[in-house]
Coordinates of C-alpha atoms in Angstrom, one line a residue:
X1 CA 37.6 -151.2 -137.1
X2 CA 38.1 -154.5 -138.2
X3 CA 37.4 -154.6 -141.7
X4 CA 40.1 -151.6 -142.0
X5 CA 42.4 -154.0 -140.2
X6 CA 41.5 -157.2 -142.4
X7 CA 42.1 -154.5 -145.7
X8 CA 45.7 -153.5 -144.2
X9 CA 46.6 -157.2 -143.2
X10 CA 45.8 -158.7 -146.8
X11 CA 47.7 -156.1 -148.5
X12 CA 50.6 -156.7 -146.2
X13 CA 50.2 -160.8 -146.1
X14 CA 50.3 -160.4 -150.8
X15 CA 53.8 -158.8 -150.7
X16 CA 55.3 -162.3 -149.7
X17 CA 53.4 -165.8 -150.5
X18 CA 55.0 -166.8 -147.2
X19 CA 53.1 -164.4 -144.9
X20 CA 49.8 -165.5 -146.6
X21 CA 47.0 -165.6 -143.9
X22 CA 46.7 -169.0 -142.0
X23 CA 42.6 -168.8 -142.3
X24 CA 40.7 -167.6 -145.4
X25 CA 38.7 -165.1 -145.6
X26 CA 35.6 -166.7 -144.7
X27 CA 37.1 -168.0 -141.4
X28 CA 39.5 -165.0 -140.4
X29 CA 37.1 -163.0 -138.5
X30 CA 37.6 -161.1 -135.0
X31 CA 37.2 -163.0 -132.0
X32 CA 36.9 -162.3 -129.2
X33 CA 35.1 -159.1 -130.0
X34 CA 35.3 -156.1 -127.5
X35 CA 32.8 -155.9 -125.1
X36 CA 31.1 -158.8 -126.4
X37 CA 27.3 -159.6 -124.9
X38 CA 28.3 -161.7 -121.1
X39 CA 26.0 -165.2 -121.1
X40 CA 24.9 -165.4 -117.4
X41 CA 22.8 -167.9 -116.1
X42 CA 21.3 -167.9 -112.4
X43 CA 23.5 -170.3 -111.1
X44 CA 26.5 -167.9 -112.5
X45 CA 24.8 -164.6 -111.2
X46 CA 24.5 -166.3 -108.0
X47 CA 28.5 -167.1 -107.6
X48 CA 29.2 -163.7 -109.0
X49 CA 27.0 -161.8 -106.2
X50 CA 28.7 -163.3 -103.6
X51 CA 32.5 -161.8 -104.9
X52 CA 31.2 -158.6 -104.6
X53 CA 32.2 -158.7 -100.9
X54 CA 35.5 -159.9 -101.3
X55 CA 38.7 -157.7 -99.9
X56 CA 41.8 -156.8 -101.8
X57 CA 44.9 -158.5 -99.7
X58 CA 46.4 -155.6 -97.5
X59 CA 49.7 -154.5 -98.6
X60 CA 50.5 -153.1 -95.2
X61 CA 50.6 -156.6 -93.3
X62 CA 53.1 -158.0 -95.1
X63 CA 56.1 -158.9 -93.1
X64 CA 59.1 -159.6 -95.0
X65 CA 60.7 -162.4 -91.9
X66 CA 57.0 -163.5 -91.9
X67 CA 57.4 -164.5 -95.6
X68 CA 60.6 -166.1 -95.7
X69 CA 59.7 -168.1 -92.3
X70 CA 56.6 -169.5 -94.3
X71 CA 58.7 -170.2 -97.4
X72 CA 61.6 -172.0 -95.3
X73 CA 59.0 -174.6 -94.3
X74 CA 57.9 -175.3 -97.8
X75 CA 58.3 -179.3 -97.8
X76 CA 60.6 -179.7 -101.3
X77 CA 63.9 -178.1 -102.1
X78 CA 64.3 -175.5 -104.1
X79 CA 66.2 -175.7 -107.5
X80 CA 68.4 -173.0 -106.4
X81 CA 68.7 -170.4 -102.9
X82 CA 70.0 -167.7 -105.3
X83 CA 66.3 -166.1 -106.5
X84 CA 64.7 -166.4 -103.2
X85 CA 63.7 -163.3 -100.8
X86 CA 66.1 -164.5 -98.0
X87 CA 69.2 -164.0 -100.6
X88 CA 68.5 -160.9 -101.5
X89 CA 70.1 -157.7 -100.4
X90 CA 68.4 -156.0 -97.0
X91 CA 68.3 -152.5 -98.8
X92 CA 65.7 -154.4 -100.9
X93 CA 63.3 -155.8 -99.1
X94 CA 61.0 -152.5 -99.1
X95 CA 61.0 -152.8 -102.9
X96 CA 60.2 -156.5 -102.3
X97 CA 57.3 -155.7 -100.0
X98 CA 55.4 -154.2 -102.5
X99 CA 56.6 -157.1 -104.9
X100 CA 54.7 -159.5 -102.9
X101 CA 51.7 -157.6 -102.6
X102 CA 51.6 -156.5 -106.0
X103 CA 51.1 -160.8 -107.0
X104 CA 47.6 -162.0 -108.2
X105 CA 46.0 -164.5 -110.6
X106 CA 44.8 -163.1 -113.2
X107 CA 42.0 -164.6 -116.2
X108 CA 40.5 -163.4 -119.1
X109 CA 36.9 -162.1 -119.2
X110 CA 35.6 -165.2 -121.4
X111 CA 37.6 -167.4 -118.5
X112 CA 35.6 -166.4 -115.7
X113 CA 32.3 -167.2 -117.3
X114 CA 33.8 -170.6 -118.7
X115 CA 34.8 -171.2 -114.8
X116 CA 31.2 -170.8 -113.5
X117 CA 29.8 -173.1 -116.5
X118 CA 32.3 -175.3 -115.5
X119 CA 31.0 -175.7 -111.7
X120 CA 27.7 -175.4 -113.1
X121 CA 27.8 -178.6 -115.3
X122 CA 29.9 -180.6 -112.2
X123 CA 27.2 -179.6 -109.9
X124 CA 24.6 -181.2 -112.6
X125 CA 26.2 -183.9 -114.0
X126 CA 29.3 -184.9 -112.0
X127 CA 29.7 -188.1 -110.1
X128 CA 30.4 -188.5 -106.4
X129 CA 33.8 -188.5 -106.3
X130 CA 33.0 -184.4 -107.8
X131 CA 30.3 -183.8 -106.4
X132 CA 32.0 -184.2 -103.1
X133 CA 34.5 -181.6 -104.3
X134 CA 32.4 -179.0 -106.2
X135 CA 28.9 -178.9 -104.1
X136 CA 28.2 -175.6 -102.8
X137 CA 32.0 -174.4 -104.0
X138 CA 32.5 -170.6 -104.8
X139 CA 34.2 -168.9 -108.1
X140 CA 37.1 -168.2 -105.9
X141 CA 37.6 -171.5 -104.5
X142 CA 37.7 -173.1 -107.6
X143 CA 40.4 -170.8 -108.6
X144 CA 41.8 -171.4 -104.9
X145 CA 41.6 -175.1 -105.7
X146 CA 43.0 -174.6 -109.4
X147 CA 46.4 -172.7 -107.7
X148 CA 46.9 -174.9 -105.0
X149 CA 46.0 -179.0 -105.9
X150 CA 48.7 -178.4 -108.4
X151 CA 51.9 -180.5 -108.3
X152 CA 55.0 -178.7 -108.1
X153 CA 56.4 -180.3 -111.7
X154 CA 54.2 -182.2 -114.5
X155 CA 55.9 -183.2 -117.5
X156 CA 56.5 -185.7 -120.2
X157 CA 54.0 -187.4 -122.6
X158 CA 53.6 -190.4 -120.0
X159 CA 52.6 -187.4 -116.8
X160 CA 55.6 -187.3 -115.0
X161 CA 54.8 -185.6 -111.7
X162 CA 56.3 -184.2 -108.4
X163 CA 53.5 -183.9 -105.8
X164 CA 54.2 -181.0 -103.3
X165 CA 54.1 -183.9 -100.7
X166 CA 57.5 -185.3 -102.3
X167 CA 55.8 -188.0 -104.3
X168 CA 56.7 -189.2 -107.3
X169 CA 55.5 -190.9 -109.9
X170 CA 54.0 -191.3 -113.7
X171 CA 50.6 -191.7 -115.4
X172 CA 47.1 -191.8 -113.6
X173 CA 45.8 -188.2 -114.0
X174 CA 43.0 -189.2 -116.6
X175 CA 41.6 -191.4 -113.7
X176 CA 41.3 -188.7 -111.3
X177 CA 37.9 -187.6 -110.2
X178 CA 36.5 -191.5 -111.6
X179 CA 36.0 -194.5 -109.5
X180 CA 39.5 -195.6 -110.9
X181 CA 41.7 -193.3 -109.1
X182 CA 44.1 -194.3 -106.7
X183 CA 46.2 -192.9 -104.1
X184 CA 48.0 -190.4 -104.1
X185 CA 46.3 -188.9 -107.1
X186 CA 42.9 -188.4 -106.2
X187 CA 40.7 -185.6 -106.9
X188 CA 40.9 -184.3 -103.2
X189 CA 44.5 -184.2 -103.2
X190 CA 45.5 -183.1 -106.9
X191 CA 43.6 -181.4 -110.4
X192 CA 41.8 -183.5 -112.6
X193 CA 42.5 -183.2 -116.9
X194 CA 39.0 -181.0 -116.4
X195 CA 40.5 -179.0 -114.2
X196 CA 44.1 -178.8 -115.5
X197 CA 42.4 -177.7 -119.0
X198 CA 41.1 -174.9 -116.8
X199 CA 44.7 -174.1 -115.6
X200 CA 45.8 -173.1 -119.0
X201 CA 44.3 -170.0 -119.1
X202 CA 45.1 -168.8 -115.5
X203 CA 47.9 -166.7 -115.5
X204 CA 50.0 -165.0 -112.4
X205 CA 52.0 -161.7 -112.6
X206 CA 53.6 -159.6 -110.0
X207 CA 56.8 -156.9 -110.3
X208 CA 59.8 -158.8 -109.2
X209 CA 63.7 -158.5 -108.8
X210 CA 65.8 -159.3 -111.4
X211 CA 68.8 -161.8 -110.5
X212 CA 70.7 -162.3 -113.5
X213 CA 69.3 -161.6 -117.5
X214 CA 67.3 -164.3 -117.3
X215 CA 69.1 -166.6 -120.2
X216 CA 68.3 -170.1 -120.4
X217 CA 71.3 -171.4 -118.9
X218 CA 71.2 -168.8 -116.3
X219 CA 70.5 -171.4 -113.3
X220 CA 70.2 -168.6 -110.7
X221 CA 73.6 -167.3 -111.2
X222 CA 73.6 -163.8 -109.9
X223 CA 74.9 -161.0 -111.9
X224 CA 77.5 -159.2 -110.4
X225 CA 77.8 -156.4 -112.8
X226 CA 74.3 -154.8 -112.6
X227 CA 75.1 -152.5 -115.7
X228 CA 74.2 -155.5 -117.9
X229 CA 70.3 -156.4 -116.4
X230 CA 67.3 -154.3 -115.6
X231 CA 67.1 -154.3 -111.6
X232 CA 63.2 -155.1 -111.3
X233 CA 59.9 -155.6 -114.0
X234 CA 56.5 -157.5 -114.2
X235 CA 56.8 -161.2 -114.6
X236 CA 53.2 -163.2 -115.9
X237 CA 53.4 -167.0 -116.7
X238 CA 51.3 -167.9 -120.1
X239 CA 50.1 -171.3 -120.8
X240 CA 50.6 -172.9 -124.6
X241 CA 48.1 -175.5 -126.0
X242 CA 48.8 -179.2 -124.8
X243 CA 48.2 -182.3 -126.9
X244 CA 50.6 -184.8 -125.4
X245 CA 48.0 -186.9 -124.2
X246 CA 45.0 -187.6 -126.7
X247 CA 41.4 -186.5 -125.7
X248 CA 42.5 -184.4 -123.2
X249 CA 43.0 -180.4 -122.7
X250 CA 43.2 -178.5 -126.2
X251 CA 43.3 -181.8 -127.9
X252 CA 39.4 -182.0 -127.0
X253 CA 38.4 -178.7 -128.8
X254 CA 41.3 -178.7 -131.7
X255 CA 42.2 -182.0 -132.7
X256 CA 39.3 -183.6 -134.6
X257 CA 39.5 -187.5 -134.9
X258 CA 37.2 -190.2 -135.5
X259 CA 37.5 -191.7 -132.1
X260 CA 36.8 -188.5 -130.3
X261 CA 34.2 -186.2 -132.4
X262 CA 31.6 -188.5 -132.3
X263 CA 27.6 -188.2 -131.2
X264 CA 28.5 -190.6 -128.5
X265 CA 31.3 -188.3 -127.0
X266 CA 29.0 -185.5 -127.1
X267 CA 30.0 -183.9 -130.1
X268 CA 27.8 -182.6 -132.8
X269 CA 24.9 -181.9 -130.9
X270 CA 23.2 -177.8 -131.2
X271 CA 22.5 -176.0 -128.0
X272 CA 18.8 -177.1 -128.6
X273 CA 20.0 -180.9 -128.7
X274 CA 22.2 -180.2 -125.9
X275 CA 19.3 -179.6 -123.7
X276 CA 16.9 -181.9 -124.6
X277 CA 19.3 -185.1 -125.0
X278 CA 20.5 -184.2 -120.8
X279 CA 23.6 -186.1 -120.8
X280 CA 26.9 -185.5 -119.1
X281 CA 29.0 -185.5 -122.2
X282 CA 27.0 -183.5 -124.3
X283 CA 26.4 -181.0 -121.2
X284 CA 30.6 -180.9 -121.3
X285 CA 31.1 -180.0 -124.7
X286 CA 28.2 -177.3 -124.4
X287 CA 30.4 -175.6 -122.4
X288 CA 33.2 -175.4 -124.5
X289 CA 31.2 -174.5 -127.4
X290 CA 30.0 -171.7 -125.7
X291 CA 33.5 -170.5 -124.6
X292 CA 34.5 -170.6 -127.9
X293 CA 31.2 -169.5 -129.7
X294 CA 32.0 -172.5 -132.5
X295 CA 29.7 -175.5 -133.4
X296 CA 31.3 -178.8 -132.3
X297 CA 32.3 -180.8 -135.3
X298 CA 31.8 -184.4 -136.3
X299 CA 35.1 -186.3 -138.1
X300 CA 33.0 -187.8 -140.8
X301 CA 31.6 -184.6 -141.6
X302 CA 35.4 -182.8 -141.6
X303 CA 37.3 -185.6 -143.8
X304 CA 35.9 -184.8 -146.8
X305 CA 36.4 -180.6 -146.5
X306 CA 39.7 -179.4 -148.2
X307 CA 39.8 -175.8 -146.7
X308 CA 42.4 -173.6 -145.0
X309 CA 40.6 -173.9 -141.8
X310 CA 41.7 -178.0 -141.2
X311 CA 44.9 -179.0 -141.5
X312 CA 45.4 -182.6 -142.8
X313 CA 49.1 -183.7 -142.4
X314 CA 50.8 -186.4 -144.3
X315 CA 49.9 -190.2 -142.9
X316 CA 47.8 -188.6 -140.1
X317 CA 45.0 -189.8 -138.2
X318 CA 43.8 -186.5 -137.2
X319 CA 42.8 -183.0 -138.4
X320 CA 43.7 -180.1 -136.8
X321 CA 41.5 -177.2 -136.7
X322 CA 43.3 -173.5 -137.1
X323 CA 40.9 -171.8 -135.9
X324 CA 40.1 -172.6 -132.6
X325 CA 44.0 -172.6 -132.1
X326 CA 43.8 -169.0 -133.2
X327 CA 40.9 -168.5 -130.5
X328 CA 43.0 -170.3 -128.0
X329 CA 45.8 -168.0 -128.6
X330 CA 43.7 -164.9 -128.9
X331 CA 43.1 -165.6 -125.0
X332 CA 45.9 -165.6 -123.7
X333 CA 46.9 -163.0 -125.8
X334 CA 44.0 -160.3 -124.5
X335 CA 45.1 -161.1 -121.2
X336 CA 48.7 -160.7 -121.7
X337 CA 48.4 -157.2 -123.5
X338 CA 45.7 -156.0 -121.3
X339 CA 48.0 -157.2 -118.2
X340 CA 51.1 -155.1 -119.2
X341 CA 48.9 -152.3 -120.0
X342 CA 47.2 -152.1 -116.2
X343 CA 50.5 -152.4 -114.9
X344 CA 51.8 -149.5 -116.7
X345 CA 49.0 -147.3 -116.2
X346 CA 48.9 -148.4 -112.1
X347 CA 52.9 -147.5 -112.2
X348 CA 52.9 -145.1 -114.7
X349 CA 55.7 -146.7 -116.5
X350 CA 56.1 -147.3 -120.7
X351 CA 55.9 -150.7 -120.8
X352 CA 58.4 -153.0 -123.2
X353 CA 56.7 -156.3 -123.4
X354 CA 59.1 -159.2 -124.0
X355 CA 56.6 -162.0 -125.8
X356 CA 58.4 -165.8 -126.0
X357 CA 56.1 -168.5 -127.7
X358 CA 54.4 -170.7 -125.9
X359 CA 53.6 -174.1 -126.7
X360 CA 56.1 -173.8 -129.9
X361 CA 58.7 -176.1 -128.3
X362 CA 58.0 -179.6 -127.5
X363 CA 55.0 -179.2 -127.2
X364 CA 54.0 -178.1 -130.9
X365 CA 51.3 -180.3 -132.6
X366 CA 51.7 -179.2 -136.1
X367 CA 54.5 -177.3 -138.3
X368 CA 52.3 -174.0 -138.6
X369 CA 51.6 -173.1 -134.8
X370 CA 54.5 -170.5 -135.0
X371 CA 52.3 -168.5 -137.8
X372 CA 49.3 -168.6 -136.2
X373 CA 50.5 -167.8 -132.7
X374 CA 52.0 -164.3 -134.8
X375 CA 49.0 -163.7 -136.9
X376 CA 46.7 -164.1 -133.7
X377 CA 49.3 -161.6 -131.7
X378 CA 49.2 -159.2 -134.6
X379 CA 45.4 -159.5 -134.7
X380 CA 45.1 -158.7 -131.0
X381 CA 47.4 -156.0 -131.5
X382 CA 45.4 -154.0 -133.8
X383 CA 42.1 -154.5 -132.2
X384 CA 43.5 -153.5 -128.8
X385 CA 45.3 -150.6 -130.0
X386 CA 43.4 -147.8 -128.4
X387 CA 43.6 -149.2 -125.3
X388 CA 47.6 -150.1 -125.2
X389 CA 49.0 -146.2 -124.3
X390 CA 51.3 -147.6 -121.7
X391 CA 52.5 -150.2 -124.2
X392 CA 55.7 -149.2 -126.2
X393 CA 57.8 -151.6 -127.3
X394 CA 56.8 -155.6 -128.0
X395 CA 59.9 -157.6 -128.4
X396 CA 59.1 -161.2 -129.8
X397 CA 62.1 -163.1 -128.9
X398 CA 63.3 -166.7 -130.0
X399 CA 61.0 -167.3 -133.0
X400 CA 62.0 -168.7 -135.8
X401 CA 60.3 -166.6 -138.0
X402 CA 61.6 -162.7 -138.5
X403 CA 58.5 -161.2 -139.9
X404 CA 55.0 -161.8 -140.0
X405 CA 52.5 -158.9 -141.5
X406 CA 52.9 -156.1 -140.0
X407 CA 54.9 -157.7 -137.0
X408 CA 58.6 -156.9 -138.4
X409 CA 62.0 -156.4 -136.6
X410 CA 61.9 -152.4 -136.3
X411 CA 58.7 -151.7 -137.7
X412 CA 55.9 -149.7 -135.5
X413 CA 52.6 -150.5 -135.6
X414 CA 51.0 -146.4 -135.8
X415 CA 48.6 -145.3 -133.7
X416 CA 47.1 -141.4 -133.4
X417 CA 46.1 -142.0 -130.1
X418 CA 49.5 -143.7 -128.4
X419 CA 52.0 -141.0 -126.6
X420 CA 54.7 -142.7 -128.5
X421 CA 52.5 -142.4 -131.9
X422 CA 52.4 -146.3 -132.0
X423 CA 53.9 -149.3 -130.8
X424 CA 57.7 -150.3 -131.5
X425 CA 58.1 -154.0 -133.0
X426 CA 61.4 -156.1 -132.5
X427 CA 61.6 -159.7 -133.6
X428 CA 65.1 -160.4 -132.7
X429 CA 66.6 -162.8 -129.8
X430 CA 67.2 -161.4 -126.5
X431 CA 67.3 -162.0 -122.9
X432 CA 64.1 -161.7 -120.7
X433 CA 65.7 -158.9 -118.3
X434 CA 68.8 -157.7 -120.2
X435 CA 69.5 -154.2 -120.2
X436 CA 67.5 -151.9 -122.2
X437 CA 69.1 -150.1 -125.2
X438 CA 69.2 -146.3 -123.7
X439 CA 66.4 -145.2 -125.9
X440 CA 64.0 -147.8 -124.1
X441 CA 66.0 -146.7 -120.3
X442 CA 62.9 -145.2 -118.7
X443 CA 60.6 -148.4 -119.3
X444 CA 60.1 -151.3 -117.4
X445 CA 59.9 -154.5 -118.7
X446 CA 57.4 -156.9 -119.0
X447 CA 58.4 -160.5 -118.8
X448 CA 56.4 -163.4 -120.3
X449 CA 57.5 -167.1 -119.8
X450 CA 56.1 -170.2 -121.0
X451 CA 54.5 -172.3 -117.9
X452 CA 52.6 -175.1 -117.3
X453 CA 49.4 -175.7 -116.4
X454 CA 49.5 -178.2 -113.8
X455 CA 52.8 -177.2 -112.0
X456 CA 54.1 -174.4 -109.7
X457 CA 56.3 -171.9 -111.2
X458 CA 59.1 -173.4 -112.3
X459 CA 58.1 -176.7 -113.1
X460 CA 61.5 -178.8 -113.9
X461 CA 63.1 -176.1 -111.2
X462 CA 61.4 -178.6 -108.6
X463 CA 63.2 -181.7 -109.6
X464 CA 66.7 -179.5 -110.1
X465 CA 66.7 -179.2 -114.0
X466 CA 67.4 -175.4 -114.2
X467 CA 68.6 -175.6 -118.0
X468 CA 65.7 -177.8 -118.9
X469 CA 63.1 -175.0 -120.3
X470 CA 62.3 -171.4 -120.0
X471 CA 59.9 -172.4 -117.1
X472 CA 62.7 -173.2 -114.5
X473 CA 65.2 -170.3 -116.4
X474 CA 62.4 -167.8 -115.3
X475 CA 62.4 -168.9 -111.9
X476 CA 66.0 -169.0 -111.5
X477 CA 66.3 -165.1 -112.8
X478 CA 63.2 -163.8 -110.7
X479 CA 61.8 -164.4 -107.6
X480 CA 58.8 -166.6 -109.0
X481 CA 59.7 -169.4 -107.2
X482 CA 58.2 -167.8 -103.9
X483 CA 56.5 -164.8 -105.4
X484 CA 54.1 -166.8 -107.6
X485 CA 53.5 -169.8 -104.9
X486 CA 50.1 -170.1 -103.5
X487 CA 51.8 -171.9 -100.6
X488 CA 54.4 -169.1 -99.8
X489 CA 52.5 -166.0 -100.7
X490 CA 49.3 -167.3 -99.6
X491 CA 47.6 -163.6 -99.6
X492 CA 48.1 -162.5 -103.0
X493 CA 48.5 -165.7 -104.7
X494 CA 44.7 -166.6 -103.7
X495 CA 41.4 -167.0 -105.6
X496 CA 39.8 -164.4 -103.2
X497 CA 42.8 -161.9 -104.6
X498 CA 41.4 -162.8 -108.3
X499 CA 41.7 -159.9 -111.1
X500 CA 39.9 -160.5 -114.3
X501 CA 41.0 -159.1 -117.9
X502 CA 38.6 -157.5 -120.0
X503 CA 38.8 -154.7 -122.8
X504 CA 35.8 -153.4 -121.2
X505 CA 37.4 -152.5 -117.4
X506 CA 41.4 -152.9 -117.9
X507 CA 42.4 -155.2 -115.0
X508 CA 40.0 -155.2 -112.3
X509 CA 39.7 -157.3 -108.5
X510 CA 37.1 -160.0 -108.8
X511 CA 35.1 -157.9 -106.5
X512 CA 35.5 -154.8 -108.5
X513 CA 34.6 -156.7 -111.8
X514 CA 31.4 -158.2 -110.3
X515 CA 30.1 -155.0 -109.1
X516 CA 30.2 -153.5 -112.6
X517 CA 29.3 -156.4 -114.9
X518 CA 26.4 -157.4 -112.4
X519 CA 25.1 -153.5 -112.5
X520 CA 25.2 -153.8 -116.5
X521 CA 23.2 -157.3 -116.6
X522 CA 20.9 -157.7 -113.7

C-alpha cells in the first residue's frame, strides 16, 4: 500500500516545487507501520497483566450536583464561569451527564510501551528521590500522576507556572527529581521534565457542550443565537513539540548539537553497546531510540552531512532532524484520527474533524514545521484511510499554507470503502464550533485544540488570560475546564480509565487492550 501512496505523492508534489517533500525518498518511509510488532519485556508484561482486571467507571453513578460541588471546591478561580456545568441550562443536564462519563485519557499504542520502558528505566537507574516515587508504581498510577501532578498553568521560555495550590513562580523544573530540587517544585508534588516529555503524548477526549463558536477571542461570552453554533461535539487536546528549554523535551530527540549529542550524554550507542555500558544516561537514550526506531546521532558525525533530513539554519548552532519531527507528529495524528473514528463508530455519526496546528505558533523551532505537519498528516490519512469510515471531513483551520500534496481546499481523498466515497478536505479559516454548512448538518464536530503538556486544560485560562492562545479559547467555549480536569472529573479523567489508540484494535480501555495484546504476545 505504501509504495502506491509514495508514487501518488511524488506525482502530486512534482507539480509544484513549493510542495516538494521535506525528505528525500531514502528517508521518507512510512512510520509507524500498521500492526507493528510489540517489544515487551518481562517487567512490562507484568505491569500489563495488572491492567487486565481494571474496570471502566460506571456512568450511572455520575451525579450532576455532586460534580458541581466538587468543582466549587477546586482551589483555583476559573477564568470564567459561563463554561462551567453550573451555568448550563438544567434541561441540558441529562446530556452533560453523558459528557462527563464520556471523558477519558488516551494515548497511542506505541506510547503505552514507552511508558512501560520509562518505569523500568527509573526503577533500575533512578536516584533515591525517583525510586521513592516509582518503586512498585503501576502503569495506570503513572498515568494518574501525569494527569494530577501537572501545573494549572505552565508557559514561556523561563517556565512560568501556577500550581494547583495557587503558588506562582518561574524556573526550577530542570532540577525537579534531583538533589537540587526546592520547595514547592519537588518530585512528590510536580512533574519532572522527563515526565513532562511523556505527557506530551497524553490526550484527553470527551463529548462537550459548545458555549459559543470557539473563536480565539470568545472569552466565554455565551452565544445567544444558537443557530450560529453547533450545540455539542467532541473535543480533544493535542500537544506539539516544545523547544523552548534546551536539552529537554523534544529538543533531546530532534535537535542535534555539539553540547548535547555526545557519548558522554548517552548518544550514539547501539542496543548491544548500551547493555554493556550499563549507565543511566545511555539507558535513558535507549528508551527514545527504541520508541522512534532510530539510531541516536553524534553531532560531529552529522555536521558534515548534506541531506534533506537535516536542516541547518543560518548561523544556527543546532541541526534540526526533519525525520524525527515527522515521527513525533505521526504519533499525535494517529491518536487524533483513531479517536475521532472511534467516537464516530460509538455514536453512529459521521465526524467533521477540525484540525489546528500544534507547536506551530510561538513554539515553532524552524520555518518548515508547517510543511512537516501537513506532509505527515497527509501520509497518516492515506495509511489509515481504510479504517476511517466515520470521518467524512477534515478541515485544516488557520494554517499559512493553502495546499500541500493531496491536501487542498475542496479536495477529496478518495476511498472505495468509505461510505461517502472518501474524506473531504478543507483548508480555510473557520471557528471550531461554528454552525456547519447544510450539507454537513448531520455530522458531529471533533474539535482538536493545542494543549500544553504540563498544564490543566486551558493553561492561561487559570491566570485569567482568556484570549492569549487557542488553549484558553477552547476552555472558554466548551466544558473542558471541568470535564477534562482530573481534580474535578475524578472518575473519568483517571489513570484507570486510560484508553489505547491502535490501528490493530481501534480505541480500547486499557483492560480490554491488555487482554487482547497479551493473548497475541504471550
